[in-house]
Amino acid sequence: MERLISGIRSAHELLLTAASVVCGLGAAALLTRAARGRAAAWAGAIDSLESRRSSRAAAAAALAVGLWFCVLRACMYRAFQLHVDTSILANTASETLRGRWLSCTVDGTPSVLTVHFAFFIPLFLSPLFLLWESALPLLFIQALAVGSTPLAAYLIARRRTGSNLLGWVTLLLLASHPSFHELQAATLENAVFGPPLFLWGLVLWDRGRPGGTALCWALGLTTREQFPFLLAGMGLYVMISEGRRDRRRLLQGAAAVFASAALWAVLMRIVGAHSDALNKAYWDQYAHFGASKTEVIATVLTHPELVLRQIFWPPARLLPVLKLLAGMAFLPLADPAGLAVLLSGAAHQLLKPNIIFFGQTASYAFGALAFATACGLAALVRRRMLEGGRVVWLLVLVLAAASWGFHDANRGINPFLGMHFIDDGPPLLSRIPRDASVWANENVGVWLSARSQAKFFTFSDLPFRFDRMLFRPEYVLVDKGMLIFMPSAQQARLIGFLAREAYEKVAEAGTLILLRDPRAPRGGRSPEAVLPAAADGAALVRPYLARILDSPRARERLAAYPADLRYEPESAEQKAAFALVLMQRGMLGPAIEHGRAAITLRPGMAQGHNNLGNALAAAGELAGAEQHLRAAWLLARLPLAGYNLGNVLIRAGRPGEAVEVLDEVSSLIADPRVFNSLGAAYMLAGRKEPAKAAFKQALVLDPGLADARENLKNLR
């Protein structure tokens, strides 16, 4: 199975690379006069095609893309590569179908309205579970919906330009755009359905079916509370494009803007009524506008100058927007009305400190971007800028943009994540009854999410909402490494619970282990559970780990390891994390061995280099430690790697170099240990005043830091 999935990933990579190369070569070829002549003839032939025939070809292309996306999603599902967000939506759909309205045991939320007005999937797609109780059909529907957007864009552009060719231009730009491939690779997410619903609503409007448009956009409101921003953008579009000629349309557009703003306020009031830490976190993203939700909204509505400054200053903030536009050959800039829809649809992202358009966040601008591109092409047609041979120069820009887009596209299937579970996961998953309550690692957990009671762990920790809506599981499917890598306090709570309740090992495969409650099967819903305090469970950790990690293979192959560390990591991430645990237990030789194995598997893994560098430093091998810590620092600018590198340089007697590294680290994180090490480097370099300032800053951040206080005392 791993070979099949790797082969499909390689085929997808090859398709994108080939598309990028072909488009790039096409753009270059059109710079020659002969090629431009042939291209002009082909453009005329495409435009002379019967529109219905052209539409059928576009529909076939979109269907092929959608089906291929389904294959990719199936591979990600089978390779255990889907983020816990997929499990959250699938579990919410399952709970909703069972009558527990929009609740989610995975996330510990009594209602998804806790943070977002988003319930399209659980409300409208949950009936699919009656036919197939798995997250996979939901993923297929999402893949087909995303795959349909180029067809919708084609129809919108052809309607507005009257040109088959320009419809195909829009389809190509959308299909090659990095945001399109971000949505293809996104987790199961309500917001991803927003662009298809928005664009198909426009298609229906163009066909004189306002009822269908209203239905699509009403459904769109259930995908995210930001959807009204798109509707406000359409109001702005009417005001800008038709308001000068028709005062009535100006007023209608203005009314649409205000109605959309009022609708957004209503949706946010509904969300706000479900008080929760996640709700507060949403508004914390806009803390630069006010200390509370009320202040933020008031500032945005009454101080447009602050809004404009946040969006446009400094100019570098607009680079993500320019990247969006570049993928569409900057065509949206040709029509201010269409551009207004894009800016309105992306407004909530533009107002954040950091503008991000990847993963599911690409959905906030993608539908508006497609519409703005069609509007830009229509504007060029109205100005007669594409007549004669000039359309060929447009094709040069379009092919160049498409070449860049295909090259920059998200490849979807990760060549590493979850691959070690492909063979080990299914046999253990098949041993868990369909109606059993379960705790599991998040990657394998997606196979278990379409059930009533499920909780999932991250790679090496408990999610911060794990204790909410907690229940006593009948089965626990967990990676052995996760139990070993956890922070000691979390480890004591989780393992203390499993030990206290006498969960027994029933099977294992690779790094996975299946535990069962001795009282299972219980029947009905599992009772509530409470994890013990860390202090109460600490003494139980090592004996219980030794018991469940024990096996004839472990006793034979890992006899030199303590009984609670008899673990054979498989992935690079597991080997790197195990190296850190071994180092902390003083087993420097095995730690270095596992660290080297990690970076052999993943030479570009910064965390692997950092952990190996730390182990080498602890063993006194400063040259090797510097090499790997510097690699970690250069690969990802990990602050921890920079801090460790600075300390190694200090130990190596090179305080000047340490100052350079630690000074940059101090600009990335406000950590008292970093400032203390920076002060030490300054002190050893003979620079007393900067050293004094660094020690003082360390004490400001942590008044109880004894090393900084002692260093400052010695400096005086």
PDB file of C-alpha atoms in Angstrom, residues 509-692:
ATOM      1  CA  ALA A 509       1.885  -3.573  15.704  1.00  0.00           C
ATOM      2  CA  GLY A 510       4.989  -1.551  14.977  1.00  0.00           C
ATOM      3  CA  THR A 511       4.936   1.473  17.253  1.00  0.00           C
ATOM      4  CA  LEU A 512       1.186   1.221  17.899  1.00  0.00           C
ATOM      5  CA  ILE A 513      -0.344  -0.462  20.910  1.00  0.00           C
ATOM      6  CA  LEU A 514      -4.009  -1.256  21.610  1.00  0.00           C
ATOM      7  CA  LEU A 515      -5.242  -1.140  25.213  1.00  0.00           C
ATOM      8  CA  ARG A 516      -8.648  -2.207  26.506  1.00  0.00           C
ATOM      9  CA  ASP A 517     -10.684  -1.331  29.545  1.00  0.00           C
ATOM     10  CA  PRO A 518     -11.130  -4.538  31.571  1.00  0.00           C
ATOM     11  CA  ARG A 519     -14.851  -3.686  31.798  1.00  0.00           C
ATOM     12  CA  ALA A 520     -15.324  -3.480  28.016  1.00  0.00           C
ATOM     13  CA  PRO A 521     -17.574  -3.968  26.149  1.00  0.00           C
ATOM     14  CA  ARG A 522     -19.775  -1.757  28.228  1.00  0.00           C
ATOM     15  CA  GLY A 523     -22.778  -1.051  25.970  1.00  0.00           C
ATOM     16  CA  GLY A 524     -24.293   2.415  25.611  1.00  0.00           C
ATOM     17  CA  ARG A 525     -22.392   5.630  26.199  1.00  0.00           C
ATOM     18  CA  SER A 526     -19.273   5.496  28.323  1.00  0.00           C
ATOM     19  CA  PRO A 527     -19.349   7.250  31.706  1.00  0.00           C
ATOM     20  CA  GLU A 528     -17.530  10.485  32.414  1.00  0.00           C
ATOM     21  CA  ALA A 529     -13.884  10.298  33.449  1.00  0.00           C
ATOM     22  CA  VAL A 530     -11.394  12.548  35.207  1.00  0.00           C
ATOM     23  CA  LEU A 531      -7.635  12.280  34.804  1.00  0.00           C
ATOM     24  CA  PRO A 532      -5.731  12.252  38.102  1.00  0.00           C
ATOM     25  CA  ALA A 533      -3.488  15.111  39.174  1.00  0.00           C
ATOM     26  CA  ALA A 534       0.117  14.796  37.999  1.00  0.00           C
ATOM     27  CA  ALA A 535       1.357  14.251  41.557  1.00  0.00           C
ATOM     28  CA  ASP A 536      -1.020  11.329  42.030  1.00  0.00           C
ATOM     29  CA  GLY A 537      -0.011   9.522  38.851  1.00  0.00           C
ATOM     30  CA  ALA A 538       3.750  10.132  38.695  1.00  0.00           C
ATOM     31  CA  ALA A 539       4.754   6.994  40.609  1.00  0.00           C
ATOM     32  CA  LEU A 540       2.704   4.800  38.265  1.00  0.00           C
ATOM     33  CA  VAL A 541       4.312   5.945  34.985  1.00  0.00           C
ATOM     34  CA  ARG A 542       7.471   3.845  34.713  1.00  0.00           C
ATOM     35  CA  PRO A 543       6.035   0.574  36.048  1.00  0.00           C
ATOM     36  CA  TYR A 544       3.025   0.802  33.710  1.00  0.00           C
ATOM     37  CA  LEU A 545       5.184   1.714  30.696  1.00  0.00           C
ATOM     38  CA  ALA A 546       7.484  -1.203  31.475  1.00  0.00           C
ATOM     39  CA  ARG A 547       4.477  -3.525  31.539  1.00  0.00           C
ATOM     40  CA  ILE A 548       2.832  -2.453  28.273  1.00  0.00           C
ATOM     41  CA  LEU A 549       6.138  -2.101  26.380  1.00  0.00           C
ATOM     42  CA  ASP A 550       7.221  -5.581  27.383  1.00  0.00           C
ATOM     43  CA  SER A 551       7.334  -8.252  24.688  1.00  0.00           C
ATOM     44  CA  PRO A 552       9.671 -11.091  23.689  1.00  0.00           C
ATOM     45  CA  ARG A 553      11.016  -8.924  20.865  1.00  0.00           C
ATOM     46  CA  ALA A 554      11.655  -5.992  23.213  1.00  0.00           C
ATOM     47  CA  ARG A 555      13.423  -8.212  25.754  1.00  0.00           C
ATOM     48  CA  GLU A 556      15.612  -9.676  23.019  1.00  0.00           C
ATOM     49  CA  ARG A 557      16.468  -6.578  20.961  1.00  0.00           C
ATOM     50  CA  LEU A 558      16.365  -3.844  23.596  1.00  0.00           C
ATOM     51  CA  ALA A 559      17.778  -5.548  26.669  1.00  0.00           C
ATOM     52  CA  ALA A 560      20.264  -2.706  27.192  1.00  0.00           C
ATOM     53  CA  TYR A 561      17.456  -0.155  27.584  1.00  0.00           C
ATOM     54  CA  PRO A 562      15.472   0.481  30.765  1.00  0.00           C
ATOM     55  CA  ALA A 563      12.210  -1.470  30.719  1.00  0.00           C
ATOM     56  CA  ASP A 564      10.135   1.720  30.337  1.00  0.00           C
ATOM     57  CA  LEU A 565      12.143   2.832  27.270  1.00  0.00           C
ATOM     58  CA  ARG A 566      12.051  -0.363  25.220  1.00  0.00           C
ATOM     59  CA  TYR A 567      10.777   1.323  22.105  1.00  0.00           C
ATOM     60  CA  GLU A 568      11.796   1.103  18.438  1.00  0.00           C
ATOM     61  CA  PRO A 569      10.936   4.357  16.655  1.00  0.00           C
ATOM     62  CA  GLU A 570      10.225   4.129  12.936  1.00  0.00           C
ATOM     63  CA  SER A 571       9.757   7.637  11.528  1.00  0.00           C
ATOM     64  CA  ALA A 572      12.334  10.422  11.541  1.00  0.00           C
ATOM     65  CA  GLU A 573      10.170  12.458  13.902  1.00  0.00           C
ATOM     66  CA  GLN A 574       9.941   9.554  16.334  1.00  0.00           C
ATOM     67  CA  LYS A 575      13.691   8.930  16.228  1.00  0.00           C
ATOM     68  CA  ALA A 576      14.446  12.615  16.848  1.00  0.00           C
ATOM     69  CA  ALA A 577      12.021  12.808  19.773  1.00  0.00           C
ATOM     70  CA  PHE A 578      13.375   9.569  21.253  1.00  0.00           C
ATOM     71  CA  ALA A 579      16.919  10.948  21.012  1.00  0.00           C
ATOM     72  CA  LEU A 580      15.850  13.847  23.229  1.00  0.00           C
ATOM     73  CA  VAL A 581      14.278  11.514  25.815  1.00  0.00           C
ATOM     74  CA  LEU A 582      17.384   9.320  25.881  1.00  0.00           C
ATOM     75  CA  MET A 583      19.606  12.364  26.354  1.00  0.00           C
ATOM     76  CA  GLN A 584      17.476  13.534  29.260  1.00  0.00           C
ATOM     77  CA  ARG A 585      17.877  10.083  30.828  1.00  0.00           C
ATOM     78  CA  GLY A 586      21.664  10.294  30.424  1.00  0.00           C
ATOM     79  CA  MET A 587      21.905   7.670  27.656  1.00  0.00           C
ATOM     80  CA  LEU A 588      24.068   9.797  25.366  1.00  0.00           C
ATOM     81  CA  GLY A 589      25.347   7.004  23.097  1.00  0.00           C
ATOM     82  CA  PRO A 590      21.886   5.748  22.077  1.00  0.00           C
ATOM     83  CA  ALA A 591      20.656   9.353  21.908  1.00  0.00           C
ATOM     84  CA  ILE A 592      23.342  10.230  19.360  1.00  0.00           C
ATOM     85  CA  GLU A 593      22.619   7.020  17.433  1.00  0.00           C
ATOM     86  CA  HIS A 594      18.898   7.802  17.140  1.00  0.00           C
ATOM     87  CA  GLY A 595      19.609  11.445  16.329  1.00  0.00           C
ATOM     88  CA  ARG A 596      21.848  10.438  13.435  1.00  0.00           C
ATOM     89  CA  ALA A 597      19.229   7.965  12.211  1.00  0.00           C
ATOM     90  CA  ALA A 598      16.613  10.738  12.241  1.00  0.00           C
ATOM     91  CA  ILE A 599      18.588  13.102  10.021  1.00  0.00           C
ATOM     92  CA  THR A 600      19.579  10.248   7.732  1.00  0.00           C
ATOM     93  CA  LEU A 601      15.875   9.719   7.043  1.00  0.00           C
ATOM     94  CA  ARG A 602      15.101  13.462   6.919  1.00  0.00           C
ATOM     95  CA  PRO A 603      18.250  15.527   6.227  1.00  0.00           C
ATOM     96  CA  GLY A 604      16.195  18.716   6.204  1.00  0.00           C
ATOM     97  CA  MET A 605      14.485  18.171   9.574  1.00  0.00           C
ATOM     98  CA  ALA A 606      15.585  21.065  11.772  1.00  0.00           C
ATOM     99  CA  GLN A 607      14.324  19.489  15.008  1.00  0.00           C
ATOM    100  CA  GLY A 608      16.356  16.360  14.291  1.00  0.00           C
ATOM    101  CA  HIS A 609      19.548  18.387  13.888  1.00  0.00           C
ATOM    102  CA  ASN A 610      18.746  20.312  17.061  1.00  0.00           C
ATOM    103  CA  ASN A 611      18.239  17.178  19.161  1.00  0.00           C
ATOM    104  CA  LEU A 612      21.358  15.522  17.757  1.00  0.00           C
ATOM    105  CA  GLY A 613      23.363  18.689  18.378  1.00  0.00           C
ATOM    106  CA  ASN A 614      22.195  18.788  21.990  1.00  0.00           C
ATOM    107  CA  ALA A 615      23.190  15.157  22.536  1.00  0.00           C
ATOM    108  CA  LEU A 616      26.631  15.763  21.018  1.00  0.00           C
ATOM    109  CA  ALA A 617      27.075  18.862  23.175  1.00  0.00           C
ATOM    110  CA  ALA A 618      26.163  16.876  26.289  1.00  0.00           C
ATOM    111  CA  ALA A 619      28.777  14.297  25.255  1.00  0.00           C
ATOM    112  CA  GLY A 620      31.400  17.047  24.889  1.00  0.00           C
ATOM    113  CA  GLU A 621      31.644  16.770  21.088  1.00  0.00           C
ATOM    114  CA  LEU A 622      31.447  20.509  20.495  1.00  0.00           C
ATOM    115  CA  ALA A 623      32.482  20.491  16.818  1.00  0.00           C
ATOM    116  CA  GLY A 624      29.739  18.047  15.863  1.00  0.00           C
ATOM    117  CA  ALA A 625      27.261  19.821  18.107  1.00  0.00           C
ATOM    118  CA  GLU A 626      27.995  23.144  16.407  1.00  0.00           C
ATOM    119  CA  GLN A 627      27.581  21.598  12.950  1.00  0.00           C
ATOM    120  CA  HIS A 628      24.117  20.214  13.648  1.00  0.00           C
ATOM    121  CA  LEU A 629      22.840  23.096  15.751  1.00  0.00           C
ATOM    122  CA  ARG A 630      23.927  25.514  13.040  1.00  0.00           C
ATOM    123  CA  ALA A 631      22.113  23.368  10.471  1.00  0.00           C
ATOM    124  CA  ALA A 632      18.945  23.506  12.588  1.00  0.00           C
ATOM    125  CA  TRP A 633      19.312  27.268  12.963  1.00  0.00           C
ATOM    126  CA  LEU A 634      19.847  27.857   9.252  1.00  0.00           C
ATOM    127  CA  LEU A 635      17.117  25.439   8.127  1.00  0.00           C
ATOM    128  CA  ALA A 636      14.239  26.873  10.121  1.00  0.00           C
ATOM    129  CA  ARG A 637      15.522  29.636  12.386  1.00  0.00           C
ATOM    130  CA  LEU A 638      14.325  27.592  15.371  1.00  0.00           C
ATOM    131  CA  PRO A 639      14.832  29.871  18.390  1.00  0.00           C
ATOM    132  CA  LEU A 640      15.718  26.884  20.583  1.00  0.00           C
ATOM    133  CA  ALA A 641      18.359  25.769  18.082  1.00  0.00           C
ATOM    134  CA  GLY A 642      19.824  29.279  18.012  1.00  0.00           C
ATOM    135  CA  TYR A 643      19.897  29.365  21.813  1.00  0.00           C
ATOM    136  CA  ASN A 644      21.651  25.996  21.963  1.00  0.00           C
ATOM    137  CA  LEU A 645      24.103  27.036  19.235  1.00  0.00           C
ATOM    138  CA  GLY A 646      24.953  30.212  21.133  1.00  0.00           C
ATOM    139  CA  ASN A 647      25.703  28.220  24.281  1.00  0.00           C
ATOM    140  CA  VAL A 648      27.942  25.802  22.349  1.00  0.00           C
ATOM    141  CA  LEU A 649      29.847  28.732  20.838  1.00  0.00           C
ATOM    142  CA  ILE A 650      30.329  30.159  24.329  1.00  0.00           C
ATOM    143  CA  ARG A 651      31.686  26.803  25.520  1.00  0.00           C
ATOM    144  CA  ALA A 652      33.965  26.698  22.461  1.00  0.00           C
ATOM    145  CA  GLY A 653      35.488  30.061  23.437  1.00  0.00           C
ATOM    146  CA  ARG A 654      33.946  32.074  20.575  1.00  0.00           C
ATOM    147  CA  PRO A 655      31.787  34.648  22.377  1.00  0.00           C
ATOM    148  CA  GLY A 656      31.738  37.079  19.443  1.00  0.00           C
ATOM    149  CA  GLU A 657      29.988  34.548  17.208  1.00  0.00           C
ATOM    150  CA  ALA A 658      27.701  33.613  20.085  1.00  0.00           C
ATOM    151  CA  VAL A 659      26.635  37.261  20.433  1.00  0.00           C
ATOM    152  CA  GLU A 660      25.607  37.396  16.759  1.00  0.00           C
ATOM    153  CA  VAL A 661      23.432  34.294  17.051  1.00  0.00           C
ATOM    154  CA  LEU A 662      21.913  35.027  20.463  1.00  0.00           C
ATOM    155  CA  ASP A 663      21.157  38.629  19.551  1.00  0.00           C
ATOM    156  CA  GLU A 664      19.045  37.411  16.628  1.00  0.00           C
ATOM    157  CA  VAL A 665      17.372  34.786  18.816  1.00  0.00           C
ATOM    158  CA  SER A 666      16.463  37.476  21.363  1.00  0.00           C
ATOM    159  CA  SER A 667      14.615  39.341  18.611  1.00  0.00           C
ATOM    160  CA  LEU A 668      12.505  36.234  17.926  1.00  0.00           C
ATOM    161  CA  ILE A 669      11.494  35.239  21.460  1.00  0.00           C
ATOM    162  CA  ALA A 670      11.430  37.012  24.825  1.00  0.00           C
ATOM    163  CA  ASP A 671      13.043  34.214  26.838  1.00  0.00           C
ATOM    164  CA  PRO A 672      15.017  35.069  30.008  1.00  0.00           C
ATOM    165  CA  ARG A 673      17.441  32.192  29.366  1.00  0.00           C
ATOM    166  CA  VAL A 674      18.313  33.645  25.966  1.00  0.00           C
ATOM    167  CA  PHE A 675      19.071  37.066  27.442  1.00  0.00           C
ATOM    168  CA  ASN A 676      21.134  35.463  30.206  1.00  0.00           C
ATOM    169  CA  SER A 677      23.246  33.581  27.636  1.00  0.00           C
ATOM    170  CA  LEU A 678      23.508  36.737  25.521  1.00  0.00           C
ATOM    171  CA  GLY A 679      24.768  38.615  28.572  1.00  0.00           C
ATOM    172  CA  ALA A 680      27.321  35.879  29.245  1.00  0.00           C
ATOM    173  CA  ALA A 681      28.545  36.081  25.641  1.00  0.00           C
ATOM    174  CA  TYR A 682      28.880  39.874  25.886  1.00  0.00           C
ATOM    175  CA  MET A 683      30.702  39.520  29.197  1.00  0.00           C
ATOM    176  CA  LEU A 684      33.203  37.021  27.797  1.00  0.00           C
ATOM    177  CA  ALA A 685      33.709  39.305  24.801  1.00  0.00           C
ATOM    178  CA  GLY A 686      34.606  42.162  27.187  1.00  0.00           C
ATOM    179  CA  ARG A 687      31.513  44.247  26.438  1.00  0.00           C
ATOM    180  CA  LYS A 688      30.230  45.075  29.912  1.00  0.00           C
ATOM    181  CA  GLU A 689      27.442  47.534  29.137  1.00  0.00           C
ATOM    182  CA  PRO A 690      25.564  45.321  26.652  1.00  0.00           C
ATOM    183  CA  ALA A 691      26.118  42.418  29.055  1.00  0.00           C
ATOM    184  CA  LYS A 692      24.580  44.385  31.906  1.00  0.00           C
TER     185      LYS A 692
END
